[in-house]
PDB file of N, CA and C in Angstrom:
ATOM      1  N   GLU A 362      81.633   2.892 -25.100  1.00 87.00           N
ATOM      2  CA  GLU A 362      81.376   3.608 -26.308  1.00 87.00           C
ATOM      3  C   GLU A 362      81.662   4.647 -25.451  1.00 87.00           C
ATOM      4  N   TRP A 363      81.114   6.058 -26.226  1.00 94.00           N
ATOM      5  CA  TRP A 363      81.328   7.132 -24.996  1.00 94.00           C
ATOM      6  C   TRP A 363      80.659   6.973 -23.466  1.00 94.00           C
ATOM      7  N   THR A 364      79.509   7.039 -23.639  1.00 96.00           N
ATOM      8  CA  THR A 364      78.405   6.701 -22.589  1.00 96.00           C
ATOM      9  C   THR A 364      78.844   6.174 -21.604  1.00 96.00           C
ATOM     10  N   ARG A 365      79.561   4.887 -21.355  1.00 96.00           N
ATOM     11  CA  ARG A 365      79.971   4.154 -20.737  1.00 96.00           C
ATOM     12  C   ARG A 365      81.306   4.682 -20.215  1.00 96.00           C
ATOM     13  N   PHE A 366      82.077   5.324 -21.221  1.00 97.00           N
ATOM     14  CA  PHE A 366      83.286   5.712 -20.891  1.00 97.00           C
ATOM     15  C   PHE A 366      83.156   6.655 -19.706  1.00 97.00           C
ATOM     16  N   LYS A 367      82.319   7.577 -19.840  1.00 97.00           N
ATOM     17  CA  LYS A 367      81.359   8.756 -19.288  1.00 97.00           C
ATOM     18  C   LYS A 367      81.338   8.421 -17.988  1.00 97.00           C
ATOM     19  N   TYR A 368      80.177   7.233 -17.749  1.00 97.00           N
ATOM     20  CA  TYR A 368      79.095   6.827 -16.347  1.00 97.00           C
ATOM     21  C   TYR A 368      80.377   5.877 -15.439  1.00 97.00           C
ATOM     22  N   HIS A 369      81.548   5.157 -16.103  1.00 97.00           N
ATOM     23  CA  HIS A 369      82.789   5.165 -15.167  1.00 97.00           C
ATOM     24  C   HIS A 369      83.556   5.876 -15.237  1.00 97.00           C
ATOM     25  N   ASN A 370      83.508   7.249 -15.904  1.00 98.00           N
ATOM     26  CA  ASN A 370      84.867   8.028 -15.177  1.00 98.00           C
ATOM     27  C   ASN A 370      84.130   9.683 -15.090  1.00 98.00           C
ATOM     28  N   PRO A 371      83.122   9.880 -14.586  1.00 96.00           N
ATOM     29  CA  PRO A 371      82.304  10.835 -14.002  1.00 96.00           C
ATOM     30  C   PRO A 371      82.981  12.300 -14.776  1.00 96.00           C
ATOM     31  N   ASN A 372      84.490  12.722 -13.642  1.00 97.00           N
ATOM     32  CA  ASN A 372      85.369  13.490 -13.251  1.00 97.00           C
ATOM     33  C   ASN A 372      86.231  14.172 -15.279  1.00 97.00           C
ATOM     34  N   VAL A 373      86.389  12.667 -16.189  1.00 97.00           N
ATOM     35  CA  VAL A 373      86.133  13.815 -17.337  1.00 97.00           C
ATOM     36  C   VAL A 373      85.602  13.935 -17.828  1.00 97.00           C
ATOM     37  N   LYS A 374      85.766  14.866 -18.839  1.00 97.00           N
ATOM     38  CA  LYS A 374      84.702  16.148 -19.505  1.00 97.00           C
ATOM     39  C   LYS A 374      84.766  14.961 -20.136  1.00 97.00           C
ATOM     40  N   VAL A 375      83.155  15.361 -21.510  1.00 96.00           N
ATOM     41  CA  VAL A 375      83.834  14.712 -22.930  1.00 96.00           C
ATOM     42  C   VAL A 375      83.396  15.735 -23.509  1.00 96.00           C
ATOM     43  N   LEU A 376      83.333  16.234 -24.857  1.00 95.00           N
ATOM     44  CA  LEU A 376      82.368  16.587 -26.065  1.00 95.00           C
ATOM     45  C   LEU A 376      82.296  16.165 -26.916  1.00 95.00           C
ATOM     46  N   ILE A 377      81.845  16.611 -27.961  1.00 93.00           N
ATOM     47  CA  ILE A 377      81.212  16.499 -29.354  1.00 93.00           C
ATOM     48  C   ILE A 377      82.523  17.638 -29.905  1.00 93.00           C
ATOM     49  N   ALA A 378      82.790  16.991 -30.677  1.00 90.00           N
ATOM     50  CA  ALA A 378      83.592  18.171 -32.025  1.00 90.00           C
ATOM     51  C   ALA A 378      83.022  18.214 -33.048  1.00 90.00           C
ATOM     52  N   PHE A 379      82.902  19.015 -33.735  1.00 84.00           N
ATOM     53  CA  PHE A 379      82.742  19.041 -35.207  1.00 84.00           C
ATOM     54  C   PHE A 379      83.155  20.221 -35.477  1.00 84.00           C
ATOM     55  N   GLY A 380      83.574  20.357 -36.486  1.00 81.00           N
ATOM     56  CA  GLY A 380      83.824  20.737 -37.893  1.00 81.00           C
ATOM     57  C   GLY A 380      85.165  21.189 -38.695  1.00 81.00           C
ATOM     58  N   GLY A 381      85.781  22.321 -39.041  1.00 78.00           N
ATOM     59  CA  GLY A 381      87.643  21.879 -39.763  1.00 78.00           C
ATOM     60  C   GLY A 381      87.308  22.958 -40.935  1.00 78.00           C
ATOM     61  N   SER A 382      88.689  23.321 -41.093  1.00 77.00           N
ATOM     62  CA  SER A 382      88.519  22.561 -43.015  1.00 77.00           C
ATOM     63  C   SER A 382      87.839  22.854 -44.087  1.00 77.00           C
ATOM     64  N   TYR A 383      87.577  20.910 -43.574  1.00 78.00           N
ATOM     65  CA  TYR A 383      87.639  20.471 -44.904  1.00 78.00           C
ATOM     66  C   TYR A 383      86.114  20.775 -45.369  1.00 78.00           C
ATOM     67  N   TYR A 384      85.229  21.619 -43.726  1.00 76.00           N
ATOM     68  CA  TYR A 384      84.273  21.542 -43.970  1.00 76.00           C
ATOM     69  C   TYR A 384      83.562  23.167 -45.061  1.00 76.00           C
ATOM     70  N   ALA A 385      84.316  24.239 -45.086  1.00 75.00           N
ATOM     71  CA  ALA A 385      84.218  25.407 -45.455  1.00 75.00           C
ATOM     72  C   ALA A 385      83.455  25.889 -46.379  1.00 75.00           C
ATOM     73  N   ASN A 386      83.952  25.108 -47.389  1.00 77.00           N
ATOM     74  CA  ASN A 386      82.095  25.293 -47.941  1.00 77.00           C
ATOM     75  C   ASN A 386      80.699  25.367 -47.946  1.00 77.00           C
ATOM     76  N   LEU A 387      81.059  24.605 -46.499  1.00 78.00           N
ATOM     77  CA  LEU A 387      79.312  23.926 -45.574  1.00 78.00           C
ATOM     78  C   LEU A 387      79.043  25.551 -45.330  1.00 78.00           C
ATOM     79  N   TRP A 388      79.948  26.029 -44.408  1.00 79.00           N
ATOM     80  CA  TRP A 388      79.678  27.240 -43.571  1.00 79.00           C
ATOM     81  C   TRP A 388      78.757  28.180 -43.717  1.00 79.00           C
ATOM     82  N   SER A 389      79.388  28.853 -45.154  1.00 76.00           N
ATOM     83  CA  SER A 389      78.690  29.725 -45.382  1.00 76.00           C
ATOM     84  C   SER A 389      77.302  29.524 -45.078  1.00 76.00           C
ATOM     85  N   GLU A 390      76.918  28.407 -45.410  1.00 75.00           N
ATOM     86  CA  GLU A 390      75.791  27.854 -45.855  1.00 75.00           C
ATOM     87  C   GLU A 390      74.485  28.244 -44.772  1.00 75.00           C
ATOM     88  N   THR A 391      75.434  27.395 -44.116  1.00 78.00           N
ATOM     89  CA  THR A 391      75.343  26.892 -42.638  1.00 78.00           C
ATOM     90  C   THR A 391      75.020  27.772 -41.225  1.00 78.00           C
ATOM     91  N   LEU A 392      75.486  29.066 -41.741  1.00 79.00           N
ATOM     92  CA  LEU A 392      75.472  29.857 -40.590  1.00 79.00           C
ATOM     93  C   LEU A 392      75.291  31.338 -41.281  1.00 79.00           C
ATOM     94  N   GLN A 393      74.198  30.577 -42.295  1.00 81.00           N
ATOM     95  CA  GLN A 393      73.655  32.202 -42.196  1.00 81.00           C
ATOM     96  C   GLN A 393      72.519  32.699 -41.513  1.00 81.00           C
ATOM     97  N   ALA A 394      71.941  33.944 -41.184  1.00 82.00           N
ATOM     98  CA  ALA A 394      71.487  34.312 -39.940  1.00 82.00           C
ATOM     99  C   ALA A 394      70.119  33.661 -39.851  1.00 82.00           C
ATOM    100  N   SER A 395      69.394  33.182 -40.594  1.00 84.00           N
ATOM    101  CA  SER A 395      68.189  32.356 -40.746  1.00 84.00           C
ATOM    102  C   SER A 395      68.016  30.919 -39.992  1.00 84.00           C
ATOM    103  N   ASN A 396      69.404  30.594 -39.970  1.00 84.00           N
ATOM    104  CA  ASN A 396      69.725  29.242 -39.832  1.00 84.00           C
ATOM    105  C   ASN A 396      70.373  29.290 -38.333  1.00 84.00           C
ATOM    106  N   VAL A 397      71.319  29.786 -37.614  1.00 85.00           N
ATOM    107  CA  VAL A 397      72.267  30.946 -36.838  1.00 85.00           C
ATOM    108  C   VAL A 397      71.659  29.911 -34.593  1.00 85.00           C
ATOM    109  N   ASN A 398      70.086  31.137 -35.103  1.00 89.00           N
ATOM    110  CA  ASN A 398      70.342  30.484 -33.940  1.00 89.00           C
ATOM    111  C   ASN A 398      69.460  28.476 -33.604  1.00 89.00           C
ATOM    112  N   ALA A 399      68.632  27.845 -34.436  1.00 89.00           N
ATOM    113  CA  ALA A 399      68.212  26.948 -34.404  1.00 89.00           C
ATOM    114  C   ALA A 399      70.146  25.242 -34.366  1.00 89.00           C
ATOM    115  N   ILE A 400      70.918  26.074 -34.910  1.00 87.00           N
ATOM    116  CA  ILE A 400      71.580  25.453 -34.996  1.00 87.00           C
ATOM    117  C   ILE A 400      72.107  25.880 -32.970  1.00 87.00           C
ATOM    118  N   ALA A 401      72.451  26.619 -32.689  1.00 89.00           N
ATOM    119  CA  ALA A 401      72.938  27.407 -31.399  1.00 89.00           C
ATOM    120  C   ALA A 401      71.361  26.422 -29.963  1.00 89.00           C
ATOM    121  N   GLU A 402      69.888  26.503 -30.513  1.00 93.00           N
ATOM    122  CA  GLU A 402      69.195  25.438 -30.113  1.00 93.00           C
ATOM    123  C   GLU A 402      68.723  23.944 -30.106  1.00 93.00           C
ATOM    124  N   ALA A 403      69.676  23.508 -30.872  1.00 92.00           N
ATOM    125  CA  ALA A 403      70.414  22.330 -30.911  1.00 92.00           C
ATOM    126  C   ALA A 403      71.589  22.133 -30.601  1.00 92.00           C
ATOM    127  N   MET A 404      72.292  22.356 -30.237  1.00 92.00           N
ATOM    128  CA  MET A 404      73.597  22.199 -29.918  1.00 92.00           C
ATOM    129  C   MET A 404      73.367  22.186 -28.035  1.00 92.00           C
ATOM    130  N   ALA A 405      72.928  23.209 -28.200  1.00 95.00           N
ATOM    131  CA  ALA A 405      72.260  23.962 -26.871  1.00 95.00           C
ATOM    132  C   ALA A 405      71.402  22.104 -26.320  1.00 95.00           C
ATOM    133  N   LYS A 406      70.306  21.524 -26.611  1.00 96.00           N
ATOM    134  CA  LYS A 406      70.479  20.176 -26.288  1.00 96.00           C
ATOM    135  C   LYS A 406      70.548  19.234 -26.090  1.00 96.00           C
ATOM    136  N   ALA A 407      71.664  18.716 -27.087  1.00 95.00           N
ATOM    137  CA  ALA A 407      72.767  18.128 -27.315  1.00 95.00           C
ATOM    138  C   ALA A 407      73.235  18.030 -25.923  1.00 95.00           C
ATOM    139  N   VAL A 408      73.483  18.676 -25.452  1.00 96.00           N
ATOM    140  CA  VAL A 408      74.319  19.331 -24.254  1.00 96.00           C
ATOM    141  C   VAL A 408      73.479  19.141 -22.913  1.00 96.00           C
ATOM    142  N   GLU A 409      72.321  19.194 -23.658  1.00 97.00           N
ATOM    143  CA  GLU A 409      71.015  18.830 -21.725  1.00 97.00           C
ATOM    144  C   GLU A 409      71.011  17.986 -21.733  1.00 97.00           C
ATOM    145  N   GLN A 410      70.644  17.051 -22.903  1.00 97.00           N
ATOM    146  CA  GLN A 410      70.132  16.006 -23.024  1.00 97.00           C
ATOM    147  C   GLN A 410      70.906  14.616 -22.090  1.00 97.00           C
ATOM    148  N   LYS A 411      70.181  13.698 -21.737  1.00 98.00           N
ATOM    149  CA  LYS A 411      70.476  13.084 -20.703  1.00 98.00           C
ATOM    150  C   LYS A 411      70.749  11.698 -21.644  1.00 98.00           C
ATOM    151  N   TYR A 412      71.670  10.869 -21.762  1.00 97.00           N
ATOM    152  CA  TYR A 412      71.990   9.663 -22.802  1.00 97.00           C
ATOM    153  C   TYR A 412      72.081   8.383 -21.813  1.00 97.00           C
ATOM    154  N   PRO A 413      71.540   7.571 -22.350  1.00 98.00           N
ATOM    155  CA  PRO A 413      71.089   6.464 -21.273  1.00 98.00           C
ATOM    156  C   PRO A 413      72.396   5.722 -21.541  1.00 98.00           C
ATOM    157  N   VAL A 414      72.649   4.369 -20.751  1.00 97.00           N
ATOM    158  CA  VAL A 414      74.823   3.507 -20.171  1.00 97.00           C
ATOM    159  C   VAL A 414      73.300   2.357 -20.106  1.00 97.00           C
ATOM    160  N   TYR A 415      73.732   1.404 -21.021  1.00 97.00           N
ATOM    161  CA  TYR A 415      73.614   0.235 -20.385  1.00 97.00           C
ATOM    162  C   TYR A 415      75.193  -0.722 -20.752  1.00 97.00           C
ATOM    163  N   GLU A 416      74.855  -1.723 -19.958  1.00 95.00           N
ATOM    164  CA  GLU A 416      76.149  -2.847 -19.643  1.00 95.00           C
ATOM    165  C   GLU A 416      75.727  -3.757 -19.582  1.00 95.00           C
ATOM    166  N   LYS A 417      75.910  -4.935 -20.345  1.00 94.00           N
ATOM    167  CA  LYS A 417      75.769  -6.444 -19.591  1.00 94.00           C
ATOM    168  C   LYS A 417      76.002  -7.124 -19.433  1.00 94.00           C
ATOM    169  N   VAL A 418      75.119  -7.390 -18.575  1.00 92.00           N
ATOM    170  CA  VAL A 418      75.253  -8.476 -16.834  1.00 92.00           C
ATOM    171  C   VAL A 418      74.134  -9.653 -17.538  1.00 92.00           C
ATOM    172  N   ASP A 419      75.295 -10.504 -17.342  1.00 94.00           N
ATOM    173  CA  ASP A 419      74.112 -11.924 -17.379  1.00 94.00           C
ATOM    174  C   ASP A 419      73.603 -12.943 -18.619  1.00 94.00           C
ATOM    175  N   GLY A 420      74.168 -11.793 -20.130  1.00 95.00           N
ATOM    176  CA  GLY A 420      74.408 -11.849 -20.983  1.00 95.00           C
ATOM    177  C   GLY A 420      73.245 -10.619 -21.995  1.00 95.00           C
ATOM    178  N   LYS A 421      72.332 -10.132 -21.029  1.00 96.00           N
ATOM    179  CA  LYS A 421      70.697  -9.143 -21.577  1.00 96.00           C
ATOM    180  C   LYS A 421      72.108  -7.592 -20.919  1.00 96.00           C
ATOM    181  N   TYR A 422      71.384  -6.592 -22.014  1.00 96.00           N
ATOM    182  CA  TYR A 422      71.504  -5.221 -21.524  1.00 96.00           C
ATOM    183  C   TYR A 422      70.850  -4.935 -20.751  1.00 96.00           C
ATOM    184  N   GLN A 423      71.569  -4.014 -19.690  1.00 97.00           N
ATOM    185  CA  GLN A 423      70.598  -3.447 -18.680  1.00 97.00           C
ATOM    186  C   GLN A 423      70.836  -1.651 -18.147  1.00 97.00           C
ATOM    187  N   LEU A 424      69.757  -0.876 -18.263  1.00 97.00           N
ATOM    188  CA  LEU A 424      70.108   0.836 -17.839  1.00 97.00           C
ATOM    189  C   LEU A 424      70.878   1.128 -16.328  1.00 97.00           C
ATOM    190  N   LYS A 425      72.165   1.109 -16.692  1.00 97.00           N
ATOM    191  CA  LYS A 425      73.036   1.762 -15.735  1.00 97.00           C
ATOM    192  C   LYS A 425      73.064   3.243 -14.716  1.00 97.00           C
ATOM    193  N   GLY A 426      72.409   3.583 -15.787  1.00 97.00           N
ATOM    194  CA  GLY A 426      71.903   5.521 -15.968  1.00 97.00           C
ATOM    195  C   GLY A 426      72.539   5.529 -16.789  1.00 97.00           C
ATOM    196  N   TYR A 427      72.196   7.584 -16.028  1.00 98.00           N
ATOM    197  CA  TYR A 427      72.488   8.280 -17.311  1.00 98.00           C
ATOM    198  C   TYR A 427      73.918   9.136 -17.532  1.00 98.00           C
ATOM    199  N   VAL A 428      74.093  10.003 -18.863  1.00 98.00           N
ATOM    200  CA  VAL A 428      75.108  10.538 -18.701  1.00 98.00           C
ATOM    201  C   VAL A 428      74.566  11.662 -19.542  1.00 98.00           C
ATOM    202  N   GLN A 429      75.194  12.771 -19.324  1.00 97.00           N
ATOM    203  CA  GLN A 429      76.224  14.036 -20.196  1.00 97.00           C
ATOM    204  C   GLN A 429      76.747  14.808 -20.674  1.00 97.00           C
ATOM    205  N   LEU A 430      76.990  15.521 -21.831  1.00 97.00           N
ATOM    206  CA  LEU A 430      77.469  15.833 -23.021  1.00 97.00           C
ATOM    207  C   LEU A 430      78.596  16.839 -21.268  1.00 97.00           C
ATOM    208  N   ASP A 431      79.625  17.007 -22.077  1.00 97.00           N
ATOM    209  CA  ASP A 431      80.267  18.911 -21.182  1.00 97.00           C
ATOM    210  C   ASP A 431      80.049  19.650 -21.791  1.00 97.00           C
ATOM    211  N   GLY A 432      80.048  19.358 -22.899  1.00 96.00           N
ATOM    212  CA  GLY A 432      80.488  20.917 -24.104  1.00 96.00           C
ATOM    213  C   GLY A 432      80.139  20.575 -26.049  1.00 96.00           C
ATOM    214  N   ILE A 433      79.973  21.662 -26.328  1.00 94.00           N
ATOM    215  CA  ILE A 433      80.416  20.735 -28.156  1.00 94.00           C
ATOM    216  C   ILE A 433      82.094  21.968 -27.995  1.00 94.00           C
ATOM    217  N   ASP A 434      82.684  21.545 -28.947  1.00 92.00           N
ATOM    218  CA  ASP A 434      83.704  22.201 -29.780  1.00 92.00           C
ATOM    219  C   ASP A 434      83.310  22.506 -31.558  1.00 92.00           C
ATOM    220  N   LEU A 435      83.406  23.832 -31.486  1.00 87.00           N
ATOM    221  CA  LEU A 435      82.396  23.317 -33.114  1.00 87.00           C
ATOM    222  C   LEU A 435      83.913  24.834 -33.544  1.00 87.00           C
ATOM    223  N   ASP A 436      84.471  24.154 -34.852  1.00 85.00           N
ATOM    224  CA  ASP A 436      85.898  24.726 -34.752  1.00 85.00           C
ATOM    225  C   ASP A 436      84.984  25.592 -36.947  1.00 85.00           C
ATOM    226  N   ILE A 437      84.915  26.214 -36.626  1.00 81.00           N
ATOM    227  CA  ILE A 437      84.573  27.164 -38.155  1.00 81.00           C
ATOM    228  C   ILE A 437      85.256  27.668 -38.719  1.00 81.00           C
ATOM    229  N   GLU A 438      85.877  27.353 -39.566  1.00 78.00           N
ATOM    230  CA  GLU A 438      87.088  27.006 -40.473  1.00 78.00           C
ATOM    231  C   GLU A 438      86.528  27.742 -42.131  1.00 78.00           C
ATOM    232  N   THR A 439      86.897  29.038 -42.380  1.00 72.00           N
ATOM    233  CA  THR A 439      86.524  29.297 -43.418  1.00 72.00           C
ATOM    234  C   THR A 439      87.897  29.384 -44.490  1.00 72.00           C
ATOM    235  N   ALA A 440      87.623  29.161 -45.695  1.00 66.00           N
ATOM    236  CA  ALA A 440      88.612  29.617 -46.957  1.00 66.00           C
ATOM    237  C   ALA A 440      88.989  31.247 -47.248  1.00 66.00           C
TER     238      ALA A 440
END
């Protein structure tokens, strides 16, 4: 999973990416002026969030630490 990868490779940038032309019809609804601030705030929270990293030790999962996303790739394509 990405959290363990990031934990063991802290210098590698990990981004969450979504969007693309497949969702072109969705963008017109999603990017209404009334939604843009909420979307931006949710993305900022996702990047600021600390995600737990667990590893199995002696058959039990133990918390090893926390990692964060390095950014978001939002690909808005409209028809």
